[in-house]
mmCIF file of C-alpha atoms in Angstrom:
data_model
loop_
_atom_site.group_PDB
_atom_site.id
_atom_site.type_symbol
_atom_site.label_atom_id
_atom_site.label_comp_id
_atom_site.label_asym_id
_atom_site.label_seq_id
_atom_site.Cartn_x
_atom_site.Cartn_y
_atom_site.Cartn_z
ATOM 1 C CA MET X 1 -19.373 -42.373 -10.749
ATOM 2 C CA THR X 2 -18.019 -38.907 -11.490
ATOM 3 C CA THR X 3 -15.894 -37.120 -8.906
ATOM 4 C CA THR X 4 -16.194 -33.502 -7.854
ATOM 5 C CA SER X 5 -13.075 -32.537 -9.809
ATOM 6 C CA GLU X 6 -14.437 -34.196 -12.954
ATOM 7 C CA THR X 7 -17.721 -32.333 -12.538
ATOM 8 C CA ARG X 8 -15.890 -29.027 -12.216
ATOM 9 C CA ALA X 9 -13.780 -29.834 -15.257
ATOM 10 C CA ALA X 10 -16.913 -30.588 -17.259
ATOM 11 C CA ARG X 11 -18.410 -27.271 -16.233
ATOM 12 C CA LEU X 12 -15.276 -25.431 -17.309
ATOM 13 C CA GLU X 13 -15.425 -27.163 -20.700
ATOM 14 C CA ASP X 14 -18.995 -25.952 -21.135
ATOM 15 C CA GLU X 15 -18.017 -22.353 -20.455
ATOM 16 C CA PRO X 16 -17.841 -20.213 -23.630
ATOM 17 C CA LEU X 17 -14.502 -18.845 -24.777
ATOM 18 C CA ARG X 18 -13.877 -15.322 -23.511
ATOM 19 C CA LEU X 19 -11.516 -12.667 -24.718
ATOM 20 C CA ALA X 20 -8.952 -11.444 -22.202
ATOM 21 C CA GLY X 21 -8.797 -8.003 -23.777
ATOM 22 C CA PRO X 22 -10.574 -4.825 -22.679
ATOM 23 C CA ARG X 23 -14.356 -4.701 -22.579
ATOM 24 C CA PRO X 24 -15.906 -2.157 -24.964
ATOM 25 C CA GLY X 25 -16.663 1.278 -23.601
ATOM 26 C CA PHE X 26 -14.667 3.249 -21.064
ATOM 27 C CA ALA X 27 -17.356 3.408 -18.359
ATOM 28 C CA ARG X 28 -19.203 0.223 -19.398
ATOM 29 C CA GLY X 29 -15.928 -1.693 -19.642
ATOM 30 C CA THR X 30 -15.010 -0.649 -16.100
ATOM 31 C CA LEU X 31 -18.399 -1.790 -14.806
ATOM 32 C CA LEU X 32 -18.045 -5.172 -16.537
ATOM 33 C CA SER X 33 -14.554 -5.600 -15.094
ATOM 34 C CA ILE X 34 -15.852 -4.882 -11.583
ATOM 35 C CA ARG X 35 -18.628 -7.443 -12.067
ATOM 36 C CA ASP X 36 -16.078 -9.965 -13.288
ATOM 37 C CA ILE X 37 -13.869 -9.423 -10.253
ATOM 38 C CA TYR X 38 -16.878 -9.696 -7.944
ATOM 39 C CA ALA X 39 -17.893 -12.971 -9.606
ATOM 40 C CA HIS X 40 -14.412 -14.298 -8.750
ATOM 41 C CA ARG X 41 -14.418 -12.990 -5.167
ATOM 42 C CA GLU X 42 -13.968 -16.484 -3.722
ATOM 43 C CA LEU X 43 -10.846 -16.958 -5.825
ATOM 44 C CA LEU X 44 -9.616 -13.562 -4.667
ATOM 45 C CA GLY X 45 -10.095 -14.623 -1.067
ATOM 46 C CA LEU X 46 -8.135 -17.824 -1.688
ATOM 47 C CA LEU X 47 -5.286 -15.849 -3.273
ATOM 48 C CA VAL X 48 -5.147 -13.483 -0.294
ATOM 49 C CA ARG X 49 -4.949 -16.410 2.126
ATOM 50 C CA ARG X 50 -2.272 -17.998 -0.061
ATOM 51 C CA GLU X 51 -0.204 -14.806 0.058
ATOM 52 C CA ILE X 52 -0.447 -14.699 3.851
ATOM 53 C CA ARG X 53 0.351 -18.393 4.334
ATOM 54 C CA ALA X 54 3.290 -18.273 1.905
ATOM 55 C CA LYS X 55 4.986 -15.630 4.038
ATOM 56 C CA TYR X 56 5.205 -17.985 7.012
ATOM 57 C CA LYS X 57 5.492 -21.296 5.191
ATOM 58 C CA ASP X 58 7.597 -23.871 7.079
ATOM 59 C CA SER X 59 7.916 -21.444 10.003
ATOM 60 C CA THR X 60 7.563 -22.934 13.478
ATOM 61 C CA LEU X 61 6.347 -19.755 15.152
ATOM 62 C CA GLY X 62 4.328 -18.574 12.140
ATOM 63 C CA PHE X 63 2.112 -15.625 13.056
ATOM 64 C CA PHE X 64 4.451 -14.589 15.890
ATOM 65 C CA TRP X 65 6.906 -13.129 13.376
ATOM 66 C CA SER X 66 4.245 -10.672 12.207
ATOM 67 C CA LEU X 67 4.371 -9.181 15.693
ATOM 68 C CA ALA X 68 8.084 -9.608 16.354
ATOM 69 C CA LYS X 69 9.410 -7.529 13.450
ATOM 70 C CA PRO X 70 7.462 -4.292 14.087
ATOM 71 C CA LEU X 71 8.062 -4.622 17.836
ATOM 72 C CA ALA X 72 11.811 -4.946 17.226
ATOM 73 C CA MET X 73 11.706 -1.928 14.890
ATOM 74 C CA LEU X 74 9.937 0.161 17.525
ATOM 75 C CA LEU X 75 12.505 -0.737 20.198
ATOM 76 C CA VAL X 76 15.430 -0.007 17.865
ATOM 77 C CA TYR X 77 14.117 3.444 16.992
ATOM 78 C CA TYR X 78 13.354 4.210 20.619
ATOM 79 C CA ILE X 79 16.714 3.100 22.045
ATOM 80 C CA ALA X 80 19.293 3.372 19.272
ATOM 81 C CA ILE X 81 18.117 6.483 17.437
ATOM 82 C CA GLY X 82 15.902 8.212 19.978
ATOM 83 C CA LYS X 83 18.158 7.802 23.032
ATOM 84 C CA PHE X 84 21.706 7.030 21.874
ATOM 85 C CA LEU X 85 21.757 9.313 18.821
ATOM 86 C CA GLY X 86 19.735 12.010 20.570
ATOM 87 C CA ALA X 87 16.886 12.318 18.085
ATOM 88 C CA GLU X 88 14.276 12.487 20.859
ATOM 89 C CA ALA X 89 13.512 15.738 22.599
ATOM 90 C CA SER X 90 14.707 15.988 26.207
ATOM 91 C CA PRO X 91 15.809 18.676 28.686
ATOM 92 C CA ARG X 92 19.334 18.260 27.331
ATOM 93 C CA ASN X 93 18.132 18.203 23.720
ATOM 94 C CA PRO X 94 15.199 20.642 23.371
ATOM 95 C CA GLY X 95 15.613 20.709 19.589
ATOM 96 C CA GLY X 96 14.802 17.008 19.225
ATOM 97 C CA ILE X 97 11.524 15.403 18.211
ATOM 98 C CA PRO X 98 9.151 14.600 21.111
ATOM 99 C CA GLN X 99 8.364 10.877 21.391
ATOM 100 C CA PHE X 100 10.611 10.177 18.421
ATOM 101 C CA ALA X 101 9.869 6.432 18.377
ATOM 102 C CA ILE X 102 6.119 7.071 17.933
ATOM 103 C CA PHE X 103 6.832 9.758 15.342
ATOM 104 C CA ILE X 104 8.997 7.589 13.090
ATOM 105 C CA PHE X 105 7.006 4.388 13.627
ATOM 106 C CA THR X 106 3.846 6.226 12.543
ATOM 107 C CA GLY X 107 5.449 7.215 9.242
ATOM 108 C CA LEU X 108 6.950 3.775 8.716
ATOM 109 C CA THR X 109 3.582 2.084 9.320
ATOM 110 C CA ALA X 110 2.036 4.081 6.489
ATOM 111 C CA TRP X 111 5.092 3.697 4.272
ATOM 112 C CA GLN X 112 5.325 -0.073 4.776
ATOM 113 C CA LEU X 113 1.764 -0.533 3.532
ATOM 114 C CA PHE X 114 2.438 1.621 0.469
ATOM 115 C CA SER X 115 5.712 -0.173 -0.293
ATOM 116 C CA ASP X 116 4.206 -3.655 0.173
ATOM 117 C CA ILE X 117 1.314 -2.895 -2.199
ATOM 118 C CA VAL X 118 3.447 -1.323 -4.931
ATOM 119 C CA ILE X 119 6.315 -3.835 -4.889
ATOM 120 C CA GLY X 120 4.060 -6.873 -4.481
ATOM 121 C CA SER X 121 1.641 -5.747 -7.186
ATOM 122 C CA THR X 122 4.436 -4.984 -9.663
ATOM 123 C CA GLY X 123 5.575 -8.604 -9.693
ATOM 124 C CA SER X 124 2.171 -10.214 -9.140
ATOM 125 C CA ILE X 125 1.354 -11.012 -12.796
ATOM 126 C CA VAL X 126 4.786 -12.448 -13.567
ATOM 127 C CA ALA X 127 4.741 -14.479 -10.338
ATOM 128 C CA ASN X 128 1.424 -16.101 -11.347
ATOM 129 C CA ALA X 129 2.384 -16.774 -14.958
ATOM 130 C CA GLY X 130 1.561 -20.484 -14.720
ATOM 131 C CA LEU X 131 -2.018 -19.854 -13.671
ATOM 132 C CA ILE X 132 -2.553 -17.046 -16.174
ATOM 133 C CA LYS X 133 -1.460 -19.231 -19.095
ATOM 134 C CA LYS X 134 -3.814 -22.059 -18.146
ATOM 135 C CA VAL X 135 -7.233 -20.604 -17.332
ATOM 136 C CA TYR X 136 -9.243 -17.439 -17.789
ATOM 137 C CA LEU X 137 -9.754 -15.226 -14.787
ATOM 138 C CA PRO X 138 -9.747 -11.458 -14.292
ATOM 139 C CA ARG X 139 -6.061 -10.645 -13.990
ATOM 140 C CA GLU X 140 -6.817 -7.794 -11.608
ATOM 141 C CA VAL X 141 -7.288 -10.348 -8.816
ATOM 142 C CA PHE X 142 -3.513 -10.799 -8.548
ATOM 143 C CA PRO X 143 -2.578 -7.218 -7.608
ATOM 144 C CA LEU X 144 -5.753 -7.083 -5.497
ATOM 145 C CA SER X 145 -4.645 -10.202 -3.602
ATOM 146 C CA VAL X 146 -1.394 -8.384 -2.780
ATOM 147 C CA LEU X 147 -3.500 -5.516 -1.442
ATOM 148 C CA GLY X 148 -5.423 -7.911 0.803
ATOM 149 C CA SER X 149 -2.328 -9.545 2.297
ATOM 150 C CA SER X 150 -0.643 -6.147 2.740
ATOM 151 C CA LEU X 151 -3.652 -4.868 4.678
ATOM 152 C CA PHE X 152 -3.398 -7.910 6.950
ATOM 153 C CA ASN X 153 0.202 -7.053 7.811
ATOM 154 C CA PHE X 154 -0.699 -3.374 8.148
ATOM 155 C CA THR X 155 -3.419 -4.187 10.689
ATOM 156 C CA ILE X 156 -0.870 -5.962 12.873
ATOM 157 C CA GLN X 157 1.616 -3.099 12.684
ATOM 158 C CA LEU X 158 -1.136 -0.547 13.323
ATOM 159 C CA SER X 159 -2.272 -2.414 16.446
ATOM 160 C CA ILE X 160 1.295 -2.241 17.775
ATOM 161 C CA LEU X 161 1.419 1.492 17.009
ATOM 162 C CA VAL X 162 -1.861 2.125 18.851
ATOM 163 C CA GLY X 163 -0.641 0.020 21.781
ATOM 164 C CA ALA X 164 2.632 1.966 21.893
ATOM 165 C CA THR X 165 0.767 5.294 22.054
ATOM 166 C CA ALA X 166 -1.143 3.996 25.084
ATOM 167 C CA VAL X 167 2.067 2.832 26.790
ATOM 168 C CA VAL X 168 3.770 6.220 26.450
ATOM 169 C CA GLY X 169 0.651 8.031 27.630
ATOM 170 C CA GLY X 170 -0.290 9.595 24.318
ATOM 171 C CA PHE X 171 -3.314 7.607 23.131
ATOM 172 C CA PRO X 172 -5.100 9.540 20.332
ATOM 173 C CA LEU X 173 -8.597 10.757 21.140
ATOM 174 C CA GLY X 174 -11.216 13.051 19.704
ATOM 175 C CA GLY X 175 -11.515 14.658 16.301
ATOM 176 C CA ARG X 176 -7.945 13.873 15.281
ATOM 177 C CA TRP X 177 -9.263 10.471 14.109
ATOM 178 C CA LEU X 178 -11.063 12.216 11.235
ATOM 179 C CA TYR X 179 -7.728 12.365 9.434
ATOM 180 C CA PHE X 180 -7.343 8.587 9.555
ATOM 181 C CA PRO X 181 -9.979 7.458 6.976
ATOM 182 C CA LEU X 182 -8.883 10.216 4.591
ATOM 183 C CA ALA X 183 -5.178 9.385 4.852
ATOM 184 C CA LEU X 184 -5.754 5.619 4.704
ATOM 185 C CA GLY X 185 -8.113 6.007 1.737
ATOM 186 C CA VAL X 186 -5.532 8.015 -0.205
ATOM 187 C CA LEU X 187 -2.816 5.497 0.660
ATOM 188 C CA ILE X 188 -4.771 2.415 -0.408
ATOM 189 C CA ILE X 189 -6.290 3.836 -3.586
ATOM 190 C CA PHE X 190 -3.142 5.611 -4.767
ATOM 191 C CA ALA X 191 -0.928 2.578 -4.059
ATOM 192 C CA THR X 192 -3.386 0.242 -5.813
ATOM 193 C CA ALA X 193 -3.508 2.518 -8.858
ATOM 194 C CA VAL X 194 0.281 2.640 -9.094
ATOM 195 C CA GLY X 195 0.650 -1.089 -8.405
ATOM 196 C CA MET X 196 -1.949 -2.163 -10.977
ATOM 197 C CA PHE X 197 -0.382 -0.015 -13.694
ATOM 198 C CA LEU X 198 3.134 -1.272 -12.925
ATOM 199 C CA ALA X 199 1.920 -4.900 -12.791
ATOM 200 C CA ALA X 200 0.783 -4.638 -16.420
ATOM 201 C CA VAL X 201 3.851 -2.769 -17.661
ATOM 202 C CA ASN X 202 6.210 -5.171 -15.871
ATOM 203 C CA VAL X 203 4.975 -8.036 -18.065
ATOM 204 C CA TYR X 204 6.412 -6.278 -21.125
ATOM 205 C CA LEU X 205 9.374 -4.514 -19.487
ATOM 206 C CA ARG X 206 10.860 -6.688 -16.752
ATOM 207 C CA ASP X 207 13.311 -3.962 -15.700
ATOM 208 C CA ILE X 208 10.385 -2.073 -14.184
ATOM 209 C CA GLN X 209 10.557 -4.058 -10.931
ATOM 210 C CA TYR X 210 14.154 -2.925 -10.349
ATOM 211 C CA LEU X 211 13.369 0.676 -11.262
ATOM 212 C CA VAL X 212 10.462 0.658 -8.802
ATOM 213 C CA GLU X 213 12.760 -0.225 -5.906
ATOM 214 C CA ILE X 214 15.021 2.734 -6.708
ATOM 215 C CA LEU X 215 12.101 5.138 -7.090
ATOM 216 C CA LEU X 216 10.612 3.985 -3.794
ATOM 217 C CA MET X 217 13.919 4.633 -2.063
ATOM 218 C CA VAL X 218 13.931 8.195 -3.444
ATOM 219 C CA LEU X 219 10.270 8.701 -2.515
ATOM 220 C CA PHE X 220 10.968 7.464 1.015
ATOM 221 C CA TRP X 221 13.428 10.287 1.611
ATOM 222 C CA ALA X 222 11.113 12.744 -0.158
ATOM 223 C CA SER X 223 8.485 12.089 2.543
ATOM 224 C CA PRO X 224 8.600 13.324 6.173
ATOM 225 C CA ILE X 225 9.241 9.946 7.781
ATOM 226 C CA VAL X 226 12.628 10.279 9.527
ATOM 227 C CA TYR X 227 12.460 14.076 9.668
ATOM 228 C CA SER X 228 9.569 16.406 10.440
ATOM 229 C CA TRP X 229 7.617 18.558 8.028
ATOM 230 C CA ALA X 230 8.604 21.608 10.126
ATOM 231 C CA LEU X 231 12.252 20.995 9.175
ATOM 232 C CA VAL X 232 11.357 21.188 5.467
ATOM 233 C CA HIS X 233 9.181 24.258 5.959
ATOM 234 C CA ASP X 234 11.948 26.133 7.775
ATOM 235 C CA ARG X 235 14.213 25.774 4.739
ATOM 236 C CA VAL X 236 11.891 26.108 1.742
ATOM 237 C CA ALA X 237 8.929 28.124 3.044
ATOM 238 C CA GLY X 238 7.149 30.054 0.317
ATOM 239 C CA THR X 239 9.074 28.452 -2.543
ATOM 240 C CA LEU X 240 7.949 26.294 -5.456
ATOM 241 C CA PHE X 241 9.794 23.348 -3.906
ATOM 242 C CA GLU X 242 7.511 23.496 -0.865
ATOM 243 C CA GLN X 243 4.419 23.325 -3.084
ATOM 244 C CA LEU X 244 5.851 20.402 -5.060
ATOM 245 C CA TYR X 245 6.799 18.638 -1.842
ATOM 246 C CA LEU X 246 3.245 18.879 -0.559
ATOM 247 C CA LEU X 247 1.852 17.535 -3.844
ATOM 248 C CA ASN X 248 3.450 14.176 -3.050
ATOM 249 C CA PRO X 249 0.483 11.985 -1.933
ATOM 250 C CA MET X 250 2.668 10.099 0.535
ATOM 251 C CA THR X 251 3.722 13.356 2.182
ATOM 252 C CA GLN X 252 0.061 14.140 2.789
ATOM 253 C CA VAL X 253 -0.668 10.588 3.981
ATOM 254 C CA ILE X 254 2.221 10.521 6.455
ATOM 255 C CA ILE X 255 1.396 13.967 7.862
ATOM 256 C CA GLY X 256 -2.217 12.775 8.169
ATOM 257 C CA PHE X 257 -1.111 9.680 10.102
ATOM 258 C CA GLN X 258 1.113 11.809 12.331
ATOM 259 C CA ASN X 259 -1.806 14.126 13.082
ATOM 260 C CA VAL X 260 -3.702 11.092 14.349
ATOM 261 C CA PHE X 261 -1.143 9.028 16.267
ATOM 262 C CA TRP X 262 1.676 11.409 17.181
ATOM 263 C CA VAL X 263 -0.055 13.153 20.060
ATOM 264 C CA ALA X 264 3.213 14.601 21.360
ATOM 265 C CA GLY X 265 3.464 16.523 18.093
ATOM 266 C CA ASP X 266 0.458 18.704 18.885
ATOM 267 C CA GLY X 267 1.504 22.293 18.352
ATOM 268 C CA GLN X 268 4.080 21.323 15.741
ATOM 269 C CA LEU X 269 3.826 23.030 12.367
ATOM 270 C CA VAL X 270 1.248 21.431 10.047
ATOM 271 C CA PRO X 271 0.471 22.479 6.438
ATOM 272 C CA GLU X 272 -2.643 24.603 6.115
ATOM 273 C CA HIS X 273 -5.914 22.956 5.069
ATOM 274 C CA MET X 274 -4.469 19.447 5.425
ATOM 275 C CA GLY X 275 -7.906 17.839 5.536
ATOM 276 C CA ARG X 276 -8.992 19.568 2.337
ATOM 277 C CA SER X 277 -5.747 18.571 0.603
ATOM 278 C CA LEU X 278 -6.285 14.924 1.557
ATOM 279 C CA ALA X 279 -9.877 15.032 0.283
ATOM 280 C CA ILE X 280 -8.748 16.451 -3.081
ATOM 281 C CA THR X 281 -5.949 13.896 -3.344
ATOM 282 C CA LEU X 282 -8.442 11.127 -2.570
ATOM 283 C CA GLY X 283 -10.587 12.217 -5.523
ATOM 284 C CA VAL X 284 -7.550 12.394 -7.805
ATOM 285 C CA SER X 285 -6.436 8.934 -6.618
ATOM 286 C CA VAL X 286 -9.829 7.453 -7.525
ATOM 287 C CA CYS X 287 -9.473 8.876 -11.048
ATOM 288 C CA LEU X 288 -5.939 7.458 -11.274
ATOM 289 C CA LEU X 289 -7.207 4.038 -10.180
ATOM 290 C CA TRP X 290 -9.863 4.149 -12.895
ATOM 291 C CA LEU X 291 -7.311 5.069 -15.576
ATOM 292 C CA SER X 292 -4.906 2.456 -14.250
ATOM 293 C CA GLN X 293 -7.529 -0.284 -14.454
ATOM 294 C CA ARG X 294 -8.443 0.652 -18.024
ATOM 295 C CA THR X 295 -4.764 0.616 -19.012
ATOM 296 C CA PHE X 296 -4.369 -2.750 -17.289
ATOM 297 C CA ALA X 297 -7.414 -4.080 -19.177
ATOM 298 C CA ARG X 298 -5.971 -2.995 -22.526
ATOM 299 C CA LEU X 299 -2.594 -4.594 -21.871
ATOM 300 C CA GLN X 300 -3.790 -7.875 -20.370
ATOM 301 C CA SER X 301 -4.869 -9.487 -23.659
ATOM 302 C CA ASN X 302 -1.238 -10.397 -24.457
ATOM 303 C CA PHE X 303 -0.154 -11.377 -20.931
ATOM 304 C CA ALA X 304 -0.165 -15.111 -21.671
ATOM 305 C CA GLN X 305 1.914 -14.695 -24.838
ATOM 306 C CA GLU X 306 4.449 -12.413 -23.139
ATOM 307 C CA LEU X 307 4.769 -14.706 -20.137
#
């Protein structure tokens, strides 16, 4: 009597051989790739759950650590930097940032998602070399599984951020939430585009993963996370540097997040037409994701040999 595993093996043997290279046609090839990924959606779901479980493997408290780390970060910024170092605005320090802990935690919540997607995606193909060399499957599922697990962690951190705004009496309400889908859309699509491209290149140039960490460190300080946009504007207003600074997608995303969650920052200086800028960047990010996927598709045919 045949077992379930033997039946599955027989089915795999009956499957026709398929090329791992790009599908013909720029638009048609993209459509076929999307269909292929959708056909393997159950596998993608399994990979996402594997990524989440692996993070807390052999941990006694498990899911608790997902809450503990962002909570500890929030307390550190509130006490150590906001109070002791005087970063938070107060009667004695009117030049500080109001509700500094919410301000910086908002930026870090967005940045952490971006960093997790880019770093995790960059090493995702190399980390799954054993599976890639054994069976055919759309290789895009590996960076996409990183996206899924990163969104899980982001949801936890975001819930803590929203809870913190309620505790300090600054819960966001009204039309400010319109910025959230735009900023989150830019973040996810732009990060996925960058991560998918780097995942493919990293197979051929393993130094990429180390270069990415350095570039992310530079980009972190080139975004208004630990300092406000008003501070940058005061020093470079009307210059080319200001325009270049605002072209950084993560600058737009973080300012968008701050417009939503940092209620105490109402009245602070905000770049003009921020919503329109986010909408344009969202369109550009979609185009970048398309180009990134086509580049990934062209490079994936030799993944198994390189790995």
